[in-house]
mmCIF file of C-alpha atoms in Angstrom:
data_model
loop_
_atom_site.group_PDB
_atom_site.id
_atom_site.type_symbol
_atom_site.label_atom_id
_atom_site.label_comp_id
_atom_site.label_asym_id
_atom_site.label_seq_id
_atom_site.Cartn_x
_atom_site.Cartn_y
_atom_site.Cartn_z
ATOM 1 C CA MET W 188 48.318 19.772 27.168
ATOM 2 C CA SER W 189 48.744 18.574 31.293
ATOM 3 C CA PRO W 190 46.709 16.218 32.879
ATOM 4 C CA ALA W 191 45.647 19.163 35.115
ATOM 5 C CA ALA W 192 44.126 20.896 32.032
ATOM 6 C CA ALA W 193 42.885 18.359 30.438
ATOM 7 C CA GLU W 194 40.516 17.456 33.643
ATOM 8 C CA ALA W 195 39.725 21.066 33.734
ATOM 9 C CA ALA W 196 38.651 21.166 30.286
ATOM 10 C CA ALA W 197 36.223 17.922 30.133
ATOM 11 C CA PRO W 198 33.658 19.407 32.399
ATOM 12 C CA SER W 199 33.136 22.438 30.283
ATOM 13 C CA ALA W 200 33.275 20.445 27.480
ATOM 14 C CA ALA W 201 30.560 18.176 28.806
ATOM 15 C CA ALA W 202 28.622 21.259 30.018
ATOM 16 C CA ALA W 203 28.658 22.670 26.312
ATOM 17 C CA GLY W 204 27.483 19.344 24.681
ATOM 18 C CA LEU W 205 24.428 19.521 27.525
ATOM 19 C CA ARG W 206 23.644 23.057 26.723
ATOM 20 C CA ALA W 207 23.527 22.389 23.320
ATOM 21 C CA LEU W 208 21.028 19.389 23.845
ATOM 22 C CA ARG W 209 18.963 21.747 25.589
ATOM 23 C CA ALA W 210 18.555 24.322 23.206
ATOM 24 C CA ARG W 211 18.105 21.625 20.306
ATOM 25 C CA LEU W 212 15.298 20.183 22.502
ATOM 26 C CA ARG W 213 13.889 23.546 23.100
ATOM 27 C CA ALA W 214 13.839 24.187 19.616
ATOM 28 C CA TRP W 215 12.157 20.519 18.719
ATOM 29 C CA ARG W 216 9.940 20.611 21.405
ATOM 30 C CA VAL W 217 6.459 21.429 19.525
ATOM 31 C CA TRP W 218 6.734 18.220 17.145
ATOM 32 C CA ILE W 219 7.808 16.094 20.193
ATOM 33 C CA ILE W 220 4.596 17.189 21.947
ATOM 34 C CA LEU W 221 2.459 16.356 19.253
ATOM 35 C CA ALA W 222 4.548 12.645 18.290
ATOM 36 C CA LEU W 223 4.184 11.761 22.094
ATOM 37 C CA VAL W 224 0.183 13.462 21.882
ATOM 38 C CA LEU W 225 -0.064 10.902 18.817
ATOM 39 C CA CYS W 226 1.001 7.719 20.434
ATOM 40 C CA ALA W 227 -0.832 8.178 23.240
ATOM 41 C CA VAL W 228 -4.480 8.497 21.119
ATOM 42 C CA VAL W 229 -3.110 5.514 18.882
ATOM 43 C CA LEU W 230 -2.520 3.324 21.890
ATOM 44 C CA LEU W 231 -5.627 4.445 23.687
ATOM 45 C CA ARG W 232 -7.993 3.142 20.386
ATOM 46 C CA ILE W 233 -6.373 0.328 20.394
ATOM 47 C CA LEU W 234 -6.798 -0.324 23.891
ATOM 48 C CA THR W 235 -9.911 0.642 23.906
ATOM 49 C CA GLY W 236 -11.352 -0.436 20.458
ATOM 50 C CA ALA W 237 -9.794 -4.012 20.159
ATOM 51 C CA GLY W 238 -12.674 -6.612 19.978
ATOM 52 C CA SER W 239 -15.543 -4.113 20.193
ATOM 53 C CA ASP W 240 -17.514 -2.944 17.122
ATOM 54 C CA GLY W 241 -18.264 0.684 16.709
ATOM 55 C CA ALA W 242 -21.118 0.424 14.245
ATOM 56 C CA PRO W 243 -24.633 2.184 15.256
ATOM 57 C CA LEU W 244 -27.452 -0.864 16.328
ATOM 58 C CA SER W 245 -24.426 -3.433 16.411
ATOM 59 C CA PRO W 246 -24.605 -6.304 18.657
ATOM 60 C CA ASP W 247 -21.378 -5.973 19.661
ATOM 61 C CA ASN W 248 -21.124 -2.531 20.200
ATOM 62 C CA PRO W 249 -21.512 -2.159 24.257
ATOM 63 C CA ALA W 250 -21.523 1.809 23.232
ATOM 64 C CA PRO W 251 -25.051 4.150 23.782
ATOM 65 C CA ALA W 252 -25.975 3.780 20.267
ATOM 66 C CA GLY W 253 -24.944 0.367 20.271
ATOM 67 C CA ALA W 254 -27.262 -2.723 20.432
ATOM 68 C CA MET W 255 -25.480 -5.264 22.620
ATOM 69 C CA ALA W 256 -27.755 -4.975 25.293
ATOM 70 C CA ALA W 257 -30.737 -6.441 23.567
ATOM 71 C CA ALA W 258 -28.788 -9.143 21.556
ATOM 72 C CA GLU W 259 -27.608 -10.524 24.979
ATOM 73 C CA ILE W 260 -31.087 -10.477 26.170
ATOM 74 C CA LEU W 261 -32.572 -12.201 22.846
ATOM 75 C CA GLY W 262 -29.525 -14.670 24.065
ATOM 76 C CA GLU W 263 -30.593 -15.453 27.339
ATOM 77 C CA GLN W 264 -33.437 -16.064 26.123
ATOM 78 C CA GLY W 265 -32.737 -18.860 23.384
ATOM 79 C CA VAL W 266 -33.008 -16.995 20.278
ATOM 80 C CA ASP W 267 -29.599 -17.747 18.194
ATOM 81 C CA VAL W 268 -28.956 -14.144 17.513
ATOM 82 C CA ARG W 269 -25.821 -14.306 14.232
ATOM 83 C CA SER W 270 -24.246 -11.599 12.761
ATOM 84 C CA PRO W 271 -22.871 -11.865 9.317
ATOM 85 C CA GLY W 272 -20.295 -9.767 8.004
ATOM 86 C CA SER W 273 -21.194 -10.111 4.476
ATOM 87 C CA PHE W 274 -24.493 -9.810 2.339
ATOM 88 C CA GLU W 275 -23.519 -13.784 0.702
ATOM 89 C CA GLU W 276 -23.215 -14.744 4.571
ATOM 90 C CA THR W 277 -26.622 -13.519 5.376
ATOM 91 C CA LEU W 278 -27.935 -15.300 2.461
ATOM 92 C CA ASP W 279 -26.083 -18.607 3.629
ATOM 93 C CA LEU W 280 -27.871 -18.146 7.143
ATOM 94 C CA LEU W 281 -30.950 -17.188 5.763
ATOM 95 C CA GLU W 282 -31.018 -20.493 3.698
ATOM 96 C CA GLU W 283 -29.992 -22.670 6.074
ATOM 97 C CA ASN W 284 -32.636 -21.553 8.718
ATOM 98 C CA GLY W 285 -35.207 -21.158 6.406
ATOM 99 C CA ASP W 286 -38.833 -20.718 7.920
ATOM 100 C CA GLN W 287 -37.278 -20.456 11.238
ATOM 101 C CA SER W 288 -35.368 -17.075 10.822
ATOM 102 C CA THR W 289 -35.981 -13.379 11.337
ATOM 103 C CA LEU W 290 -34.043 -10.829 9.381
ATOM 104 C CA LEU W 291 -33.557 -7.526 10.762
ATOM 105 C CA LEU W 292 -32.109 -5.423 8.440
ATOM 106 C CA PHE W 293 -30.836 -1.669 9.378
ATOM 107 C CA ASP W 294 -29.079 0.376 6.155
ATOM 108 C CA PRO W 295 -29.257 3.645 6.707
ATOM 109 C CA ASP W 296 -26.806 4.592 4.010
ATOM 110 C CA GLY W 297 -28.434 2.565 1.629
ATOM 111 C CA PHE W 298 -25.395 -0.027 0.826
ATOM 112 C CA LEU W 299 -27.731 -2.650 -0.777
ATOM 113 C CA SER W 300 -28.664 -2.429 -4.291
ATOM 114 C CA GLN W 301 -32.442 -3.549 -5.155
ATOM 115 C CA GLU W 302 -31.116 -6.873 -6.939
ATOM 116 C CA GLN W 303 -29.592 -7.645 -3.661
ATOM 117 C CA LEU W 304 -32.659 -6.538 -1.548
ATOM 118 C CA ALA W 305 -34.874 -8.882 -4.028
ATOM 119 C CA GLU W 306 -32.276 -11.677 -2.768
ATOM 120 C CA LEU W 307 -33.333 -11.151 0.318
ATOM 121 C CA ASN W 308 -37.114 -11.173 0.276
ATOM 122 C CA GLY W 309 -38.910 -13.842 1.295
ATOM 123 C CA LEU W 310 -36.332 -15.739 2.866
ATOM 124 C CA ALA W 311 -36.810 -15.579 6.530
ATOM 125 C CA ARG W 312 -40.203 -16.438 8.427
ATOM 126 C CA ARG W 313 -40.063 -12.115 9.766
ATOM 127 C CA GLN W 314 -38.730 -9.393 8.345
ATOM 128 C CA VAL W 315 -38.053 -6.575 10.657
ATOM 129 C CA LEU W 316 -37.144 -3.383 8.950
ATOM 130 C CA VAL W 317 -34.987 -0.677 11.007
ATOM 131 C CA GLU W 318 -35.973 3.033 9.618
ATOM 132 C CA PRO W 319 -36.237 1.966 5.896
ATOM 133 C CA THR W 320 -35.583 3.595 2.944
ATOM 134 C CA PHE W 321 -37.475 4.109 0.021
ATOM 135 C CA PHE W 322 -36.008 1.760 -1.789
ATOM 136 C CA GLN W 323 -35.990 -0.861 0.841
ATOM 137 C CA LEU W 324 -39.643 -0.552 1.390
ATOM 138 C CA SER W 325 -40.544 -1.140 -2.554
ATOM 139 C CA GLU W 326 -38.537 -4.583 -2.320
ATOM 140 C CA LEU W 327 -39.704 -6.011 0.628
ATOM 141 C CA ALA W 328 -42.282 -4.312 1.888
ATOM 142 C CA THR W 329 -44.523 -3.456 -0.507
ATOM 143 C CA GLY W 330 -47.400 -2.814 1.260
ATOM 144 C CA ILE W 331 -46.063 -0.370 3.687
ATOM 145 C CA ARG W 332 -45.111 3.458 2.830
ATOM 146 C CA SER W 333 -43.259 6.177 4.450
ATOM 147 C CA ALA W 334 -44.696 9.097 5.973
ATOM 148 C CA GLY W 335 -42.781 11.466 7.237
ATOM 149 C CA VAL W 336 -40.750 12.461 10.450
ATOM 150 C CA LEU W 337 -42.089 11.832 14.097
ATOM 151 C CA PRO W 338 -40.518 14.981 16.411
ATOM 152 C CA ALA W 339 -38.156 13.386 19.148
ATOM 153 C CA THR W 340 -40.010 14.707 22.381
ATOM 154 C CA ASP W 341 -39.902 13.777 26.056
ATOM 155 C CA ALA W 342 -43.152 12.308 25.946
ATOM 156 C CA PRO W 343 -44.086 8.803 24.689
ATOM 157 C CA LEU W 344 -45.802 7.159 21.850
ATOM 158 C CA ASN W 345 -49.134 5.458 22.940
ATOM 159 C CA ALA W 346 -49.894 1.825 21.383
ATOM 160 C CA ALA W 347 -52.802 3.143 20.143
ATOM 161 C CA CYS W 348 -53.464 -0.397 18.089
ATOM 162 C CA ASP W 349 -54.396 -4.296 18.334
ATOM 163 C CA ALA W 350 -51.185 -5.706 17.689
ATOM 164 C CA ALA W 351 -49.623 -8.260 20.553
ATOM 165 C CA ASP W 352 -46.073 -6.973 20.384
ATOM 166 C CA ALA W 353 -47.394 -3.470 20.620
ATOM 167 C CA GLN W 354 -50.130 -3.892 23.388
ATOM 168 C CA ALA W 355 -47.156 -5.779 25.345
ATOM 169 C CA ALA W 356 -45.265 -2.663 25.253
ATOM 170 C CA GLU W 357 -47.732 0.461 26.096
ATOM 171 C CA ARG W 358 -45.336 2.758 25.356
ATOM 172 C CA ILE W 359 -42.039 3.924 23.268
ATOM 173 C CA THR W 360 -39.251 6.746 22.599
ATOM 174 C CA ALA W 361 -40.649 9.304 20.414
ATOM 175 C CA GLY W 362 -38.595 10.154 17.330
ATOM 176 C CA GLY W 363 -37.709 8.567 14.005
ATOM 177 C CA TYR W 364 -40.332 7.835 11.061
ATOM 178 C CA ALA W 365 -43.722 7.259 10.439
ATOM 179 C CA TYR W 366 -45.486 4.697 8.126
ATOM 180 C CA ARG W 367 -48.398 4.098 6.467
ATOM 181 C CA ALA W 368 -49.483 0.371 6.588
ATOM 182 C CA PRO W 369 -52.545 -1.983 6.918
ATOM 183 C CA ALA W 370 -51.344 -2.195 10.553
ATOM 184 C CA VAL W 371 -50.324 0.534 12.406
ATOM 185 C CA CYS W 372 -48.720 1.525 16.138
ATOM 186 C CA PHE W 373 -47.853 4.083 18.290
ATOM 187 C CA PRO W 374 -49.389 7.308 16.037
ATOM 188 C CA PRO W 375 -48.048 10.960 16.490
ATOM 189 C CA PRO W 376 -49.677 13.130 19.089
ATOM 190 C CA ASP W 377 -52.634 14.599 17.729
ATOM 191 C CA ASN W 378 -51.476 17.975 17.911
ATOM 192 C CA SER W 379 -47.953 17.325 16.669
ATOM 193 C CA ALA W 380 -47.293 18.993 13.630
ATOM 194 C CA GLY W 381 -47.751 16.838 10.322
ATOM 195 C CA SER W 382 -49.524 14.283 11.914
ATOM 196 C CA SER W 383 -52.016 12.299 9.933
ATOM 197 C CA ALA W 384 -54.514 9.362 10.656
ATOM 198 C CA GLY W 385 -53.045 5.869 9.754
ATOM 199 C CA THR W 386 -49.484 6.842 10.499
ATOM 200 C CA GLY W 387 -47.859 5.150 13.160
ATOM 201 C CA SER W 388 -43.525 4.493 14.248
ATOM 202 C CA TYR W 389 -44.452 0.794 13.978
ATOM 203 C CA ALA W 390 -45.817 -0.769 11.040
ATOM 204 C CA ALA W 391 -46.688 -4.370 9.551
ATOM 205 C CA ASP W 392 -48.350 -6.291 7.072
ATOM 206 C CA ASP W 393 -51.434 -8.180 6.973
ATOM 207 C CA ASP W 394 -49.429 -11.150 8.702
ATOM 208 C CA ALA W 395 -47.211 -9.314 10.549
ATOM 209 C CA GLY W 396 -44.643 -11.144 8.052
ATOM 210 C CA VAL W 397 -43.082 -7.845 7.467
ATOM 211 C CA VAL W 398 -42.513 -5.340 10.576
ATOM 212 C CA VAL W 399 -41.212 -2.117 10.258
ATOM 213 C CA LEU W 400 -39.533 -0.231 13.378
ATOM 214 C CA GLY W 401 -39.091 3.771 12.620
ATOM 215 C CA ASN W 402 -37.001 4.357 15.491
ATOM 216 C CA ALA W 403 -34.007 2.892 15.701
ATOM 217 C CA ALA W 404 -33.189 4.204 19.274
ATOM 218 C CA VAL W 405 -35.913 1.854 20.300
ATOM 219 C CA LEU W 406 -33.317 -1.492 19.712
ATOM 220 C CA ALA W 407 -30.159 1.078 21.426
ATOM 221 C CA ASN W 408 -28.663 0.595 24.629
ATOM 222 C CA GLU W 409 -29.076 4.282 26.236
ATOM 223 C CA ALA W 410 -32.613 3.528 25.507
ATOM 224 C CA LEU W 411 -33.904 -0.042 25.748
ATOM 225 C CA ALA W 412 -34.836 0.185 29.487
ATOM 226 C CA ASP W 413 -36.863 3.309 28.669
ATOM 227 C CA HIS W 414 -40.817 2.801 28.628
ATOM 228 C CA GLY W 415 -41.751 -0.139 26.978
ATOM 229 C CA ASN W 416 -38.390 -0.111 24.529
ATOM 230 C CA ALA W 417 -37.154 -3.640 25.740
ATOM 231 C CA ALA W 418 -40.570 -5.304 25.382
ATOM 232 C CA LEU W 419 -41.082 -4.110 22.266
ATOM 233 C CA ALA W 420 -37.739 -5.301 20.634
ATOM 234 C CA LEU W 421 -37.723 -8.312 22.301
ATOM 235 C CA ARG W 422 -41.118 -9.922 20.906
ATOM 236 C CA THR W 423 -40.928 -8.124 17.790
ATOM 237 C CA LEU W 424 -37.129 -9.725 17.579
ATOM 238 C CA GLY W 425 -37.339 -13.408 19.153
ATOM 239 C CA SER W 426 -40.354 -14.899 17.291
ATOM 240 C CA THR W 427 -38.102 -17.264 15.672
ATOM 241 C CA GLY W 428 -35.393 -19.285 17.073
ATOM 242 C CA THR W 429 -32.504 -17.690 14.935
ATOM 243 C CA LEU W 430 -32.214 -14.009 14.348
ATOM 244 C CA VAL W 431 -30.075 -12.646 11.336
ATOM 245 C CA TRP W 432 -29.089 -9.387 12.689
ATOM 246 C CA TYR W 433 -27.486 -7.514 9.250
ATOM 247 C CA LEU W 434 -25.648 -4.432 9.020
ATOM 248 C CA PRO W 435 -25.076 -3.767 5.909
ATOM 249 C CA THR W 436 -21.426 -1.745 5.046
ATOM 250 C CA VAL W 437 -19.503 -0.616 1.775
ATOM 251 C CA SER W 438 -17.634 -3.880 1.085
ATOM 252 C CA ASP W 439 -21.573 -5.164 0.772
ATOM 253 C CA THR W 440 -21.778 -2.756 -2.589
ATOM 254 C CA PRO W 441 -21.871 -4.602 -5.750
ATOM 255 C CA ALA W 442 -19.306 -3.816 -7.945
ATOM 256 C CA ALA W 443 -20.307 -1.340 -11.319
ATOM 257 C CA ALA W 444 -19.691 -3.571 -14.203
ATOM 258 C CA VAL W 445 -16.557 -2.281 -16.157
ATOM 259 C CA PRO W 446 -16.287 -2.059 -19.903
ATOM 260 C CA GLU W 447 -13.094 -4.216 -21.187
ATOM 261 C CA ASP W 448 -12.053 -1.228 -22.838
ATOM 262 C CA PRO W 449 -12.397 2.056 -20.984
ATOM 263 C CA ARG W 450 -12.425 4.108 -24.246
ATOM 264 C CA ALA W 451 -15.961 2.333 -25.075
ATOM 265 C CA LEU W 452 -17.106 5.229 -22.100
ATOM 266 C CA LEU W 453 -16.337 8.213 -24.866
ATOM 267 C CA PRO W 454 -18.074 9.023 -27.302
ATOM 268 C CA GLY W 455 -17.453 8.530 -31.073
ATOM 269 C CA TRP W 456 -16.198 11.525 -31.810
ATOM 270 C CA VAL W 457 -13.001 11.596 -29.904
ATOM 271 C CA ASP W 458 -10.569 9.266 -31.783
ATOM 272 C CA PRO W 459 -10.911 11.357 -34.720
ATOM 273 C CA LEU W 460 -10.260 14.717 -32.668
ATOM 274 C CA LEU W 461 -7.252 13.218 -31.522
ATOM 275 C CA LEU W 462 -6.206 12.035 -34.092
ATOM 276 C CA TRP W 463 -6.306 15.535 -35.743
ATOM 277 C CA LEU W 464 -4.561 17.194 -32.686
ATOM 278 C CA PHE W 465 -1.631 14.855 -32.829
ATOM 279 C CA VAL W 466 -1.471 15.609 -36.431
ATOM 280 C CA VAL W 467 -1.424 19.916 -35.793
ATOM 281 C CA ALA W 468 0.623 19.360 -33.332
ATOM 282 C CA ALA W 469 3.657 17.548 -35.138
ATOM 283 C CA LEU W 470 3.086 20.326 -38.064
ATOM 284 C CA ALA W 471 3.515 22.903 -35.211
ATOM 285 C CA MET W 472 7.064 21.327 -34.001
ATOM 286 C CA LEU W 473 8.115 21.174 -37.645
ATOM 287 C CA TRP W 474 7.033 24.864 -38.496
ATOM 288 C CA ARG W 475 8.637 25.893 -34.667
ATOM 289 C CA GLY W 476 11.819 23.692 -35.006
ATOM 290 C CA ARG W 477 13.720 24.681 -38.259
ATOM 291 C CA ARG W 478 13.264 27.917 -36.641
ATOM 292 C CA LEU W 479 15.693 26.639 -33.804
ATOM 293 C CA GLY W 480 19.357 26.932 -34.522
ATOM 294 C CA PRO W 481 22.017 25.149 -31.972
ATOM 295 C CA LEU W 482 22.600 26.013 -28.484
ATOM 296 C CA ALA W 483 24.542 28.718 -27.472
ATOM 297 C CA ALA W 484 26.485 29.460 -24.399
ATOM 298 C CA GLU W 485 26.241 32.292 -22.455
ATOM 299 C CA PRO W 486 28.133 33.462 -19.640
ATOM 300 C CA LEU W 487 26.948 33.510 -16.037
ATOM 301 C CA PRO W 488 26.383 37.025 -14.115
ATOM 302 C CA VAL W 489 29.000 37.963 -11.673
ATOM 303 C CA VAL W 490 28.441 36.617 -8.556
ATOM 304 C CA VAL W 491 28.953 39.296 -5.589
ATOM 305 C CA ARG W 492 29.038 37.463 -2.360
ATOM 306 C CA SER W 493 26.861 38.764 0.655
ATOM 307 C CA ALA W 494 29.443 39.566 2.869
ATOM 308 C CA GLU W 495 30.377 42.054 0.377
ATOM 309 C CA THR W 496 27.437 43.602 -0.315
ATOM 310 C CA ALA W 497 27.208 43.792 3.396
ATOM 311 C CA GLU W 498 31.028 45.407 3.411
ATOM 312 C CA GLY W 499 30.006 48.068 0.537
ATOM 313 C CA ARG W 500 26.970 49.246 2.586
ATOM 314 C CA ALA W 501 28.731 49.973 5.818
ATOM 315 C CA ARG W 502 31.066 52.008 3.866
ATOM 316 C CA LEU W 503 28.429 53.486 2.079
ATOM 317 C CA TYR W 504 27.098 54.440 6.010
ATOM 318 C CA GLN W 505 30.361 55.376 6.930
ATOM 319 C CA ASP W 506 31.116 57.943 4.019
ATOM 320 C CA GLY W 507 28.222 59.371 4.854
ATOM 321 C CA ARG W 508 28.691 59.681 8.594
ATOM 322 C CA ALA W 509 24.875 57.890 8.698
ATOM 323 C CA LEU W 510 25.482 56.477 12.425
ATOM 324 C CA ASP W 511 21.628 57.153 13.377
ATOM 325 C CA ARG W 512 20.952 54.672 10.073
ATOM 326 C CA ALA W 513 23.302 52.450 10.357
ATOM 327 C CA ALA W 514 22.705 51.984 14.014
ATOM 328 C CA ALA W 515 18.730 51.618 13.410
ATOM 329 C CA THR W 516 19.856 48.450 10.761
ATOM 330 C CA LEU W 517 21.774 46.851 13.061
ATOM 331 C CA ARG W 518 18.806 47.438 16.206
ATOM 332 C CA ALA W 519 15.924 46.020 13.433
ATOM 333 C CA ALA W 520 18.157 42.802 12.029
ATOM 334 C CA ALA W 521 18.785 42.042 16.065
ATOM 335 C CA LEU W 522 15.606 42.781 17.264
ATOM 336 C CA THR W 523 14.379 40.306 14.263
ATOM 337 C CA ARG W 524 16.781 37.611 14.666
ATOM 338 C CA LEU W 525 16.170 37.449 18.548
ATOM 339 C CA SER W 526 12.563 37.788 18.006
ATOM 340 C CA ALA W 527 12.620 34.406 15.681
ATOM 341 C CA ARG W 528 15.210 32.639 18.225
ATOM 342 C CA LEU W 529 12.986 33.225 20.997
ATOM 343 C CA ARG W 530 9.733 32.077 18.825
ATOM 344 C CA LEU W 531 7.327 35.529 19.529
ATOM 345 C CA GLY W 532 6.296 35.684 15.765
ATOM 346 C CA PRO W 533 6.624 38.490 13.576
ATOM 347 C CA ALA W 534 3.790 40.114 15.872
ATOM 348 C CA GLY W 535 6.055 40.688 19.018
ATOM 349 C CA SER W 536 6.467 44.330 20.258
ATOM 350 C CA THR W 537 10.306 45.426 21.269
ATOM 351 C CA ASP W 538 9.161 45.941 24.992
ATOM 352 C CA THR W 539 8.100 41.767 24.446
ATOM 353 C CA VAL W 540 11.230 40.947 22.814
ATOM 354 C CA VAL W 541 13.522 43.000 25.749
ATOM 355 C CA ARG W 542 11.628 40.987 28.576
ATOM 356 C CA ALA W 543 11.842 37.658 26.853
ATOM 357 C CA VAL W 544 15.984 37.884 25.896
ATOM 358 C CA ALA W 545 16.222 39.106 30.041
ATOM 359 C CA ALA W 546 14.645 35.857 30.695
ATOM 360 C CA ALA W 547 16.400 33.919 28.595
ATOM 361 C CA THR W 548 20.006 35.810 29.468
ATOM 362 C CA GLY W 549 19.405 36.253 33.089
ATOM 363 C CA ARG W 550 20.220 39.638 32.416
ATOM 364 C CA SER W 551 17.983 42.518 33.930
ATOM 365 C CA VAL W 552 15.470 44.043 31.683
ATOM 366 C CA HIS W 553 16.959 47.729 32.344
ATOM 367 C CA GLU W 554 20.366 46.092 31.252
ATOM 368 C CA VAL W 555 18.928 44.587 28.033
ATOM 369 C CA ASP W 556 16.363 47.454 27.258
ATOM 370 C CA ARG W 557 19.239 49.811 27.573
ATOM 371 C CA LEU W 558 21.573 47.847 25.124
ATOM 372 C CA LEU W 559 19.176 47.239 22.647
ATOM 373 C CA ASN W 560 17.741 50.933 22.808
ATOM 374 C CA ARG W 561 20.690 52.486 22.642
ATOM 375 C CA ALA W 562 20.122 56.001 20.530
ATOM 376 C CA ALA W 563 23.555 57.889 21.005
ATOM 377 C CA PHE W 564 26.663 57.302 19.931
ATOM 378 C CA ALA W 565 29.760 59.556 20.064
ATOM 379 C CA GLY W 566 31.605 57.900 16.971
ATOM 380 C CA ASP W 567 32.298 54.676 14.894
ATOM 381 C CA ALA W 568 34.305 53.047 17.831
ATOM 382 C CA ALA W 569 31.291 53.302 19.581
ATOM 383 C CA LEU W 570 28.766 52.030 17.110
ATOM 384 C CA VAL W 571 31.201 48.925 16.123
ATOM 385 C CA GLN W 572 31.840 48.313 20.136
ATOM 386 C CA TRP W 573 27.721 48.698 20.691
ATOM 387 C CA SER W 574 27.633 46.106 17.490
ATOM 388 C CA GLN W 575 30.020 43.520 19.401
ATOM 389 C CA GLU W 576 27.983 43.947 22.390
ATOM 390 C CA LEU W 577 24.604 42.735 20.280
ATOM 391 C CA GLN W 578 26.783 40.102 18.785
ATOM 392 C CA ALA W 579 27.591 38.650 22.240
ATOM 393 C CA LEU W 580 23.631 38.959 23.339
ATOM 394 C CA GLU W 581 22.647 37.256 20.510
ATOM 395 C CA GLU W 582 25.212 34.168 21.103
ATOM 396 C CA GLU W 583 23.760 34.173 25.039
ATOM 397 C CA VAL W 584 20.303 33.630 23.945
ATOM 398 C CA THR W 585 21.775 31.317 21.472
ATOM 399 C CA ALA W 586 23.281 28.973 24.138
ATOM 400 C CA SER W 587 20.553 29.366 26.595
#
């Protein structure tokens, strides 16, 4: 090849490589877009989630459901707010501070067992339970009982009691749960469904050593500034120098005792049954195994190449002079391949394929429609020429 020819062939080769790269990128564009979106989501999650806690009512969570605002205000008032990360750390903090501590417990999922709750009981001067469950009440607040659900309404709940903390708050956000205790505040409205005397969203025992807050929203960032929520939260949680803000997690769930031998969990009749099944299986193998002879070689069936099958079918069409049937087969196959190449799906109509092919190749819609939907053929030569034109059209679509 002369230098001039080599220089002329170089741009064409580069253009062909560029077209092939474009075709490959177009075929994989959906997966590329999904990968980029996934990377962006992961990066955004890393950037926005670093250094913050997303748990509801967490003192480190600045989200609307968190309680960072209440924790920071308490810290500015001189209260040492401690947020332990485990049950053992909570026990250490309570034992270290003794009567100078307040325990806030919010465990809506019930991660702590009754034994763990019993260990916490009595370690702090004041125990504040937020939306406690039946088991938490039975271990930490024996004189307080659940009394149903309070409807979340726009109208706040009035204190309606003599407790100093409730009187300072005057009104709080409605909602959450109601409790029955020696001292209750913020009762449901008289006309609310299910309301009963002696129940309220705030409950305490005789000496206010155990306080129950039936609505976690009172402490949340989004509602702390509403009504008297802040006053009730700060007075209830800030009565001592140290506040142990404990939010149990699944890691605090005690591990179940696992026997050393797993077979001890099975009933006694399992071992004899397994032994009997083993004996039966062995006898069945001996019974059937002796009837099997040596392996016999079996000749494989004749392998026919696909090209020979297509050629034989074409000869049948030729012998039967079925030009219309052959043309219909070629047309259906071409439309199927073009629809798959252009990602039109199995429900794409012929008109949709024609327009998509015209847009991909730059040909006119009329020309593509005439080529794909040609109906009459004068003879075999015209059919062969038409099939070659279809093949050229498919190659143009593939290269586009």
